[in-house]
mmCIF file of C-alpha atoms in Angstrom:
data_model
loop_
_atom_site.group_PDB
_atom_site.id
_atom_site.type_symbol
_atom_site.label_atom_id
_atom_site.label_comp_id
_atom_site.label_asym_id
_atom_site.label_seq_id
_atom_site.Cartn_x
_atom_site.Cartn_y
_atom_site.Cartn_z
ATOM 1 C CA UNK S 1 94.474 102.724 103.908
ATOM 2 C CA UNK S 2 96.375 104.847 106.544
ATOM 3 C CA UNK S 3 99.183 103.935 108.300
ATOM 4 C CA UNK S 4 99.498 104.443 112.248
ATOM 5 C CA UNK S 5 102.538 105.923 113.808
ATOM 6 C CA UNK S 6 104.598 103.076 115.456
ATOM 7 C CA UNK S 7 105.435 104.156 119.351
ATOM 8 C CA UNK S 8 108.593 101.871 118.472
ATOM 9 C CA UNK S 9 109.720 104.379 115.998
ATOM 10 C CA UNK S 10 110.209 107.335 118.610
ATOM 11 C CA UNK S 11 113.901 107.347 119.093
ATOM 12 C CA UNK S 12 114.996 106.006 115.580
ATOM 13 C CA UNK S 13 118.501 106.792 114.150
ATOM 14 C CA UNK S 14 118.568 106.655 110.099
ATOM 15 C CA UNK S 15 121.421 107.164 108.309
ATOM 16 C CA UNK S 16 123.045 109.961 105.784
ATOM 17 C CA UNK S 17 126.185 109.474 104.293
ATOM 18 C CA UNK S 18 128.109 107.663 107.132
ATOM 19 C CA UNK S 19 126.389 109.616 109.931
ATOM 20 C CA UNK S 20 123.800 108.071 112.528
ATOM 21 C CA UNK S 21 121.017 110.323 113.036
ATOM 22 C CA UNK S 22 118.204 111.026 115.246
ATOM 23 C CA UNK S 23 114.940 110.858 113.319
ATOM 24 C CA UNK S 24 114.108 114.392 115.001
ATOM 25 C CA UNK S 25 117.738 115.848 113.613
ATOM 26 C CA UNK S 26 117.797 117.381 109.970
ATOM 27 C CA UNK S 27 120.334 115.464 107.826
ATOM 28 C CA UNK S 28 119.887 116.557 104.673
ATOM 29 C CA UNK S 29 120.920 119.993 103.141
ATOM 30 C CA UNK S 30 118.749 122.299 101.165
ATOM 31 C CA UNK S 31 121.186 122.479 98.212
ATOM 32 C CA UNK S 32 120.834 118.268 98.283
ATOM 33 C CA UNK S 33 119.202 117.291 94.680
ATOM 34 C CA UNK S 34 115.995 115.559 96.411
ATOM 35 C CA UNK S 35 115.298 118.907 97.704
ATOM 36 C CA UNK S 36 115.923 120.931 94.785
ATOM 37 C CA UNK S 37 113.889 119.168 92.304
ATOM 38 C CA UNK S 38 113.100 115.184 93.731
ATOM 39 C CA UNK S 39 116.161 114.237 91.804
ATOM 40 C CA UNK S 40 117.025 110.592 93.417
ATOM 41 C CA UNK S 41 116.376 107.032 93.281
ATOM 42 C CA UNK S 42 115.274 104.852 96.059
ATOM 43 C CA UNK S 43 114.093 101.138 96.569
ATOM 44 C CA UNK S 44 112.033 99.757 99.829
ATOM 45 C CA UNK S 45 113.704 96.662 101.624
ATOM 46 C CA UNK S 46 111.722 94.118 104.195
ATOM 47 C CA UNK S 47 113.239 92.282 107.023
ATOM 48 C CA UNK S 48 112.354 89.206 107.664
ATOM 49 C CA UNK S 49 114.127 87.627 111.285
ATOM 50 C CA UNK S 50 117.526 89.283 110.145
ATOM 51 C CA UNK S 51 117.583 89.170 106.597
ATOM 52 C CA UNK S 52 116.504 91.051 103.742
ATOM 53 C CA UNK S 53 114.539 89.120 101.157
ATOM 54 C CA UNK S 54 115.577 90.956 97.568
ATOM 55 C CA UNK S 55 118.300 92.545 98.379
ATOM 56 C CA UNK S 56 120.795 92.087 95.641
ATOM 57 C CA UNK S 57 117.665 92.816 93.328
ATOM 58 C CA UNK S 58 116.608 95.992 94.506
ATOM 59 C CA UNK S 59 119.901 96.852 94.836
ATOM 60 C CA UNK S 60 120.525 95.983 91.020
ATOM 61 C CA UNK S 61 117.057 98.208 90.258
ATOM 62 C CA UNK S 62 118.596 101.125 92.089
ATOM 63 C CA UNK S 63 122.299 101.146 90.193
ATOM 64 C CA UNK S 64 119.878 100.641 87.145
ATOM 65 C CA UNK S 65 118.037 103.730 87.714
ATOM 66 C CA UNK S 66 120.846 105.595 88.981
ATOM 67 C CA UNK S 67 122.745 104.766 85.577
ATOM 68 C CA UNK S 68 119.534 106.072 83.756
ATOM 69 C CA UNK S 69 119.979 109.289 85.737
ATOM 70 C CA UNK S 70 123.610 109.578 84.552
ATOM 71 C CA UNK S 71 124.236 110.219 88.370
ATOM 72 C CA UNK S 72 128.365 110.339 88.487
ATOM 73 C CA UNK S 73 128.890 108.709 91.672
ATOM 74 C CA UNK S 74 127.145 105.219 92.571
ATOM 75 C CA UNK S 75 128.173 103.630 95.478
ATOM 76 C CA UNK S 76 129.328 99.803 95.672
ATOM 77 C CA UNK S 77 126.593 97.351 96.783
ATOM 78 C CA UNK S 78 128.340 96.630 99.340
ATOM 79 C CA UNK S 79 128.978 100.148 100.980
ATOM 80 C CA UNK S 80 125.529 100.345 100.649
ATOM 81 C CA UNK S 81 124.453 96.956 102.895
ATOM 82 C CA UNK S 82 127.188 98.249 105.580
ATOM 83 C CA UNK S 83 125.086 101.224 105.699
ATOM 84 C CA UNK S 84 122.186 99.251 105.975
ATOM 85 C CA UNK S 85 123.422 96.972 108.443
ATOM 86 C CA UNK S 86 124.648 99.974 110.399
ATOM 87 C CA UNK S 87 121.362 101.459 110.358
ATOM 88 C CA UNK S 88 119.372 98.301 112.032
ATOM 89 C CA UNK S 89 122.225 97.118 114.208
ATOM 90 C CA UNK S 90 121.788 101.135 115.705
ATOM 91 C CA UNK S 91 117.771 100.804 116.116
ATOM 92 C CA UNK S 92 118.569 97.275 117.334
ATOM 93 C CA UNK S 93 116.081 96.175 114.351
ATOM 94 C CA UNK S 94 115.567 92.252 113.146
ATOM 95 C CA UNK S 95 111.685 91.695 112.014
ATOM 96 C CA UNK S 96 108.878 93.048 110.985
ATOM 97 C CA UNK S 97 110.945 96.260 109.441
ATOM 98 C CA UNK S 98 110.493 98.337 106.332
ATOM 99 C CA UNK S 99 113.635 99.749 105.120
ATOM 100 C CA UNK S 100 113.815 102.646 103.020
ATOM 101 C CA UNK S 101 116.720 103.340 100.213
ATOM 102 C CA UNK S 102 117.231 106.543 98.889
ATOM 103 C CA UNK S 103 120.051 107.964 96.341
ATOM 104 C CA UNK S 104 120.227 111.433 95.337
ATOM 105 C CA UNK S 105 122.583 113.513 92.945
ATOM 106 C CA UNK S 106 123.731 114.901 95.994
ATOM 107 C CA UNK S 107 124.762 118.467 97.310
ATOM 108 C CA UNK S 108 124.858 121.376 94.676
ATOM 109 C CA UNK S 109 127.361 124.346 94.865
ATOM 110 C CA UNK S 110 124.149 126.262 94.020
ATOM 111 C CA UNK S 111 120.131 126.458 93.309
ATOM 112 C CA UNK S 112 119.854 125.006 90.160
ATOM 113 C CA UNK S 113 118.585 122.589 87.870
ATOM 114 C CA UNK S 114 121.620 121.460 86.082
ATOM 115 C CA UNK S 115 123.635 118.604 87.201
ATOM 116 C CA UNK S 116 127.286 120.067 86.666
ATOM 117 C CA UNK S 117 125.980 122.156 89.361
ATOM 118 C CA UNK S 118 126.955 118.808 91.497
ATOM 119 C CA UNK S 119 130.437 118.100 92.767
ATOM 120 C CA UNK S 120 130.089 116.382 96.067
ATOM 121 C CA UNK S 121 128.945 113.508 94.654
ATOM 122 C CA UNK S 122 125.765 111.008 95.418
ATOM 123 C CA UNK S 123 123.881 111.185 99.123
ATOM 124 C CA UNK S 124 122.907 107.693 100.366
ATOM 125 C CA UNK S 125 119.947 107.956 102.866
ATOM 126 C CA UNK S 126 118.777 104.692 104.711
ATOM 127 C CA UNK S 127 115.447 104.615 106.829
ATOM 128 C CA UNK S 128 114.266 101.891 108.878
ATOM 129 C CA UNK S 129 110.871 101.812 110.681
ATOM 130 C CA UNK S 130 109.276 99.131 112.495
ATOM 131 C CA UNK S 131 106.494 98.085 110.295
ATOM 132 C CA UNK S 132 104.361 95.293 109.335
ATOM 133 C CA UNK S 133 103.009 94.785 106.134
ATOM 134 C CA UNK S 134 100.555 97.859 105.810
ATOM 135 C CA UNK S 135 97.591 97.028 103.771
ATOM 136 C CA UNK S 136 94.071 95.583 105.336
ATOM 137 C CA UNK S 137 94.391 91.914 104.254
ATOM 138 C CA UNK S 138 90.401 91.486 104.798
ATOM 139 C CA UNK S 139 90.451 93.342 100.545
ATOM 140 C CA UNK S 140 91.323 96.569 99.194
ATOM 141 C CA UNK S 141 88.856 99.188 97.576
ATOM 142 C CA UNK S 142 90.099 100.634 94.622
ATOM 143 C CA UNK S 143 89.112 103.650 92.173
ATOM 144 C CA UNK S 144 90.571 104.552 88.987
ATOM 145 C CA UNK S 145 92.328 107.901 88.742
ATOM 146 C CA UNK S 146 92.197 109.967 85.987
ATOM 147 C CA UNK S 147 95.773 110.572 86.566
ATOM 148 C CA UNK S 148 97.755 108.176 83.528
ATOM 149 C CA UNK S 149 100.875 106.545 84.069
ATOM 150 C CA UNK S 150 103.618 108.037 81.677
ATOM 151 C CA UNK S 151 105.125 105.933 79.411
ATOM 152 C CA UNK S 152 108.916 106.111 78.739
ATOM 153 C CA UNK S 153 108.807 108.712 76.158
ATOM 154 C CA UNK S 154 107.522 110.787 78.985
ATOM 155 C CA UNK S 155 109.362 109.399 82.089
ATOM 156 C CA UNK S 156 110.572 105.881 82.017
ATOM 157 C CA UNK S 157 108.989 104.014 84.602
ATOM 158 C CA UNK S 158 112.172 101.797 84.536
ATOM 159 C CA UNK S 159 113.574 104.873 86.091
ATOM 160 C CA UNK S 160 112.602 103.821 89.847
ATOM 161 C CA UNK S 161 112.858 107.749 90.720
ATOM 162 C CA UNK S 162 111.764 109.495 93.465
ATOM 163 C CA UNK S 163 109.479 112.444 91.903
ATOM 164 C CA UNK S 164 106.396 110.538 93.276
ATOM 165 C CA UNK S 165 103.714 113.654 92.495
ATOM 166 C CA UNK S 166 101.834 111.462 89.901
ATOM 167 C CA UNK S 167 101.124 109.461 92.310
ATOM 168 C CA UNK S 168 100.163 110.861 95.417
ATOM 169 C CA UNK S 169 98.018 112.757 92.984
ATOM 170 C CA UNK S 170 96.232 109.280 92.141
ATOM 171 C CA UNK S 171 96.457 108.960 95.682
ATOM 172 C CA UNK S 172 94.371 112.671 96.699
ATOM 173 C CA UNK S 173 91.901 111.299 93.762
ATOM 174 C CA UNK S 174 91.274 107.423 96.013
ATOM 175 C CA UNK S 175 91.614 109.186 99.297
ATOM 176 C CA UNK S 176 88.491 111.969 97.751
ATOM 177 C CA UNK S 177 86.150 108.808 96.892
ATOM 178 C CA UNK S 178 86.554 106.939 99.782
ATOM 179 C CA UNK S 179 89.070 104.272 98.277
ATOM 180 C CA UNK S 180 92.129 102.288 100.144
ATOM 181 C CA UNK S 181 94.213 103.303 96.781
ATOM 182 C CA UNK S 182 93.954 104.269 93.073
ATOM 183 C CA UNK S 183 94.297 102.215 90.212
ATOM 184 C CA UNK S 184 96.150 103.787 87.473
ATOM 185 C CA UNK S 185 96.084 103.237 83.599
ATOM 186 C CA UNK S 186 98.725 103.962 80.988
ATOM 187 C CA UNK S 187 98.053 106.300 78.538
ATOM 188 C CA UNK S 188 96.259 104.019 75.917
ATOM 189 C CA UNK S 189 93.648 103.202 79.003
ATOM 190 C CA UNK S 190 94.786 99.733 79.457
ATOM 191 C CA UNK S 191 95.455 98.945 83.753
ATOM 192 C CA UNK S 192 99.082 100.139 84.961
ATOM 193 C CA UNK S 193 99.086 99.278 88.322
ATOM 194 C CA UNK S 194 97.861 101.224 91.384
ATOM 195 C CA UNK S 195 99.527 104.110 93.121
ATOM 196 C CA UNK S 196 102.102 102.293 94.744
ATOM 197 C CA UNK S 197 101.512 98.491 93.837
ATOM 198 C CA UNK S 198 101.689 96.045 90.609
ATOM 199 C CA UNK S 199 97.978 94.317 89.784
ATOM 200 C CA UNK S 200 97.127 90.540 88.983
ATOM 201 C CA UNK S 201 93.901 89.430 88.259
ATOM 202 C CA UNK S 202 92.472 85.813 88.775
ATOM 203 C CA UNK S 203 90.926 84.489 85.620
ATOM 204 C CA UNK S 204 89.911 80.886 84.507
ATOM 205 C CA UNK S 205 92.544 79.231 87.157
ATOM 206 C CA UNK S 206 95.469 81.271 85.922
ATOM 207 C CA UNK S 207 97.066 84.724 86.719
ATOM 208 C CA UNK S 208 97.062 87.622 84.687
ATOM 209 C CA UNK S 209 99.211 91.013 84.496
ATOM 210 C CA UNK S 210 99.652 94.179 83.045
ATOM 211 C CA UNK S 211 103.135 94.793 80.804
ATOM 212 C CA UNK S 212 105.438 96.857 82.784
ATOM 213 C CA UNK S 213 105.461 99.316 80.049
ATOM 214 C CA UNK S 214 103.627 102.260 82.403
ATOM 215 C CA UNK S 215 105.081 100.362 85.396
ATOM 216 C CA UNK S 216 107.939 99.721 87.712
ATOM 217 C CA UNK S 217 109.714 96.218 87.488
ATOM 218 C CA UNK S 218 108.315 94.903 90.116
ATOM 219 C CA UNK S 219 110.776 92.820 92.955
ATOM 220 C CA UNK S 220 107.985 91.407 94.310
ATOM 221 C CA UNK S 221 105.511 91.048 91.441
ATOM 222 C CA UNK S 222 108.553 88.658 89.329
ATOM 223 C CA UNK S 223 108.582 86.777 92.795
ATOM 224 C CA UNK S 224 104.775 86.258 92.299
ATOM 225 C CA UNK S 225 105.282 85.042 88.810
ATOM 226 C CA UNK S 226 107.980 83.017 89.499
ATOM 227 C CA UNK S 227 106.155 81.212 92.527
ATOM 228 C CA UNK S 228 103.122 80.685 90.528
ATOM 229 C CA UNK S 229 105.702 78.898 87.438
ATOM 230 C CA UNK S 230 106.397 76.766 90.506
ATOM 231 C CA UNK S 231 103.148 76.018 91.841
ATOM 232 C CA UNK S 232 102.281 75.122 88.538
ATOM 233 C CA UNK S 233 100.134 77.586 87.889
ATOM 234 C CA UNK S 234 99.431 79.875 84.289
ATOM 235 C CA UNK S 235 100.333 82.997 84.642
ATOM 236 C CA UNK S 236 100.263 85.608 81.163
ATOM 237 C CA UNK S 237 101.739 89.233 81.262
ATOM 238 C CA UNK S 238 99.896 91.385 78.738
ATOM 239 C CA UNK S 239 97.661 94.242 78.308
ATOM 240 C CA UNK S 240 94.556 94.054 80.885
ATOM 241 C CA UNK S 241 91.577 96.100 80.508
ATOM 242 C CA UNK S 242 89.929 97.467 83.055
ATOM 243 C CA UNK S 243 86.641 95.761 82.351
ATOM 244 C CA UNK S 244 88.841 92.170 82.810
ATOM 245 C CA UNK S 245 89.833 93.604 86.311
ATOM 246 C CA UNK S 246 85.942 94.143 87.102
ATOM 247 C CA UNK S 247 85.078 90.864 85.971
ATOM 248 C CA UNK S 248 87.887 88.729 87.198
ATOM 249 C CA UNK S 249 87.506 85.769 90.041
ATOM 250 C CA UNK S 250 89.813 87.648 92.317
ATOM 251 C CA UNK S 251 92.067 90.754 92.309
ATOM 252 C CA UNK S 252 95.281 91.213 94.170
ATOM 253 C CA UNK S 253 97.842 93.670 94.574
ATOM 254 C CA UNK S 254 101.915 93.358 94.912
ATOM 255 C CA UNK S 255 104.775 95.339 96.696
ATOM 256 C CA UNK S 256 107.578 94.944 99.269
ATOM 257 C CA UNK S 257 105.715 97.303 101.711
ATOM 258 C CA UNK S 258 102.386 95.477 101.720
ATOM 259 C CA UNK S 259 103.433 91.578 100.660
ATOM 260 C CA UNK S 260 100.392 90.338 98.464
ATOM 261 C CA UNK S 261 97.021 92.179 99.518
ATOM 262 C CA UNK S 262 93.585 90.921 97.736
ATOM 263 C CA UNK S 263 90.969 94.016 96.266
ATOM 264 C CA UNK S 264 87.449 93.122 96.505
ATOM 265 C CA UNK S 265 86.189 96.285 95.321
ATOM 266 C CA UNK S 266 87.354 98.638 92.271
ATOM 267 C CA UNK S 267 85.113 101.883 91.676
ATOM 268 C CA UNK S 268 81.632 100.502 93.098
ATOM 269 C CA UNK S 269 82.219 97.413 91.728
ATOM 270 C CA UNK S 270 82.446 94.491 93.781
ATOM 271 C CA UNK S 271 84.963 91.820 92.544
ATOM 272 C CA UNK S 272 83.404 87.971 92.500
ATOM 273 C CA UNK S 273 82.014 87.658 95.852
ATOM 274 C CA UNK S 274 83.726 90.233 97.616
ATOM 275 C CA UNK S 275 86.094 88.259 99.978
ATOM 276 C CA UNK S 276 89.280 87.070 99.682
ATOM 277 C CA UNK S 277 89.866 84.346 97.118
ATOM 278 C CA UNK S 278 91.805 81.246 97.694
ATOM 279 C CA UNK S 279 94.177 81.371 95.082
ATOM 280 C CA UNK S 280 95.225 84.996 96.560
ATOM 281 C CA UNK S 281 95.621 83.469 99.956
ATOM 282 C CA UNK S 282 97.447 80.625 98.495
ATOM 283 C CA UNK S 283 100.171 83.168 96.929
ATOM 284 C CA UNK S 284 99.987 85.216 99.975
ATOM 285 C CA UNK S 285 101.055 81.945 102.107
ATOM 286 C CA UNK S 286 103.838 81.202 99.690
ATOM 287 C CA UNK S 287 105.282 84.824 99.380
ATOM 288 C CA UNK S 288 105.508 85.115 102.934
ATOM 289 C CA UNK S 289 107.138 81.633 103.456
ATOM 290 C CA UNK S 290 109.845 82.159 100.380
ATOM 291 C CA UNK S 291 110.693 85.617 101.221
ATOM 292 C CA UNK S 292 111.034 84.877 105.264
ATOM 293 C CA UNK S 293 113.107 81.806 104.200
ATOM 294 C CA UNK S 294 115.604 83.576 101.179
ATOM 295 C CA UNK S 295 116.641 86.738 102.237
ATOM 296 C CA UNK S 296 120.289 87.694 102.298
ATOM 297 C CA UNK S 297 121.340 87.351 106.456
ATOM 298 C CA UNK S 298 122.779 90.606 107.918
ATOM 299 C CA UNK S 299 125.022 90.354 110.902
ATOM 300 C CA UNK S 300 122.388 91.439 113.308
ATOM 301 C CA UNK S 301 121.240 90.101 116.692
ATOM 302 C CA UNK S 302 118.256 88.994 117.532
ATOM 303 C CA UNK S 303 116.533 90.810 120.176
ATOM 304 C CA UNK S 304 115.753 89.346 123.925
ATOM 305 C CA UNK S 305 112.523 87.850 124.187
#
């Protein structure tokens, strides 16, 4: 899976700390903490015809994390929507756009890994890009990395920081043997989730997923669990093999930047019959539906035409 450059994203302005930028114009400093030593949060945001289905979630995930980093200024949700609205009103963005959160220490007086070295307090970032969900929904190839998932006596993965090397390292390892992605495990060898996405499996009728205890807490995987609760459908979150993944009836993945995308192959092996199964395009169907129709509305207009 590669994602294209978007023509539409030329002449974007993004936003750092209460200035509108061109995307071409360097806004961030080289004694800022993401620079130094990938010391930030972030969350990804979707808009869906001028509203942003999550919101108050990932914005609760991102004070969470922040907290975790004992980061001394946080700003207020809502300082942070203005900046988002801001940011969209400027591109003149309503659908079809991926928004990108990020919140470092901010600025240090000097090079250096300690975070009394920090006195100007937090840097908010906001990126918006025209983008449609990015992942092939004809099935995903996946191959298992031999890079684990840390656990949280390494680096809690409830920590949703922005020191993403163990994963684009997954990533190099998928890319190397021709996959879309990799799927990761934790360090006991039971499924994680993949470089960027939670997993469910189809099994017997019912949904299963791995703990979140090598993992992210997933926005958009609770949605999935929540909508299946609904739909009246069983859905258990424990520890998965990976021999239950190769076997299961259908595979899917989750995330805010690719909606609900079926695998139908994980390292040579081809899951059921290969396509896309119907429960997977049921959920897909009723993701897209509840997200486009709960989203918290931004003041933004929609375009002409």
């Amino acid at each position: 899976m590669l994602q294209k450059y978007d023509e539409r994203n030329a002449d974007l302005r993004y936003w750092v700390n209460g200035q509108l930028l061109h995307r071409d114009q360097p806004g961030l400093s080289p004694f800022d903490s993401v620079v130094q030593g990938g010391d930030a949060v972030w969350e990804g945001l979707r808009l869906y015809r001028g509203a942003i289905f999550g919101l108050r979630e990932h914005l609760a995930r991102l004070r969470r994390s922040a907290t975790a980093l004992n980061f001394a200024h946080i700003p207020e949700d809502d300082e942070i929507i203005a900046a988002v609205t801001a940011t969209l009103r400027a591109n003149r963005m309503y659908d079809g756009v991926h928004v990108r959160l990020t919140l470092t220490r901010g600025v240090k007086v000097t090079s250096g890994m300690d975070p009394r070295l920090n006195t100007a307090g937090s840097t908010l970032v906001v990126l918006a890009e025209h983008k449609p969900p990015v992942y092939d929904t004809g099935g995903l190839r996946l191959a298992t990395a031999s890079v684990r998932r840390p656990g949280p006596d390494v680096l809690d993965p409830k920590i949703h920081h922005a020191n993403l090397l163990n994963s684009i390292l997954a990533k190099i390892e998928a890319t190397a043997a021709g996959a879309d992605d990799a799927l990761m495990l934790d360090q006991r060898g039971f499924v994680a989730e993949t470089n960027a996405t939670h997993l469910f499996a189809v099994a017997g009728g019912g949904l299963v997923t791995p703990t979140t205890a090598a993992c992210p807490e997933g926005i958009t995987r609770q949605t999935v669990l929540d909508l299946a609760a609904g739909a009246g459908l069983a859905a258990v979150v424990r520890d998965v093999s990976l021999t239950e993944m190769y076997n299961a009836d259908e595979v899917f993945c989750t995330g805010t930047m690719g909606e609900i995308a079926a695998v139908t192959v994980i390292d040579g092996r081809t899951i059921a019959n290969g396509t896309v199964g119907p429960l997977t395009a049921r959920l897909a169907t009723l993701y897209q539906q509840y997200a486009a129709a709960h989203g918290v509305r931004l003041p933004l207009e929609p375009l002409a035409g």
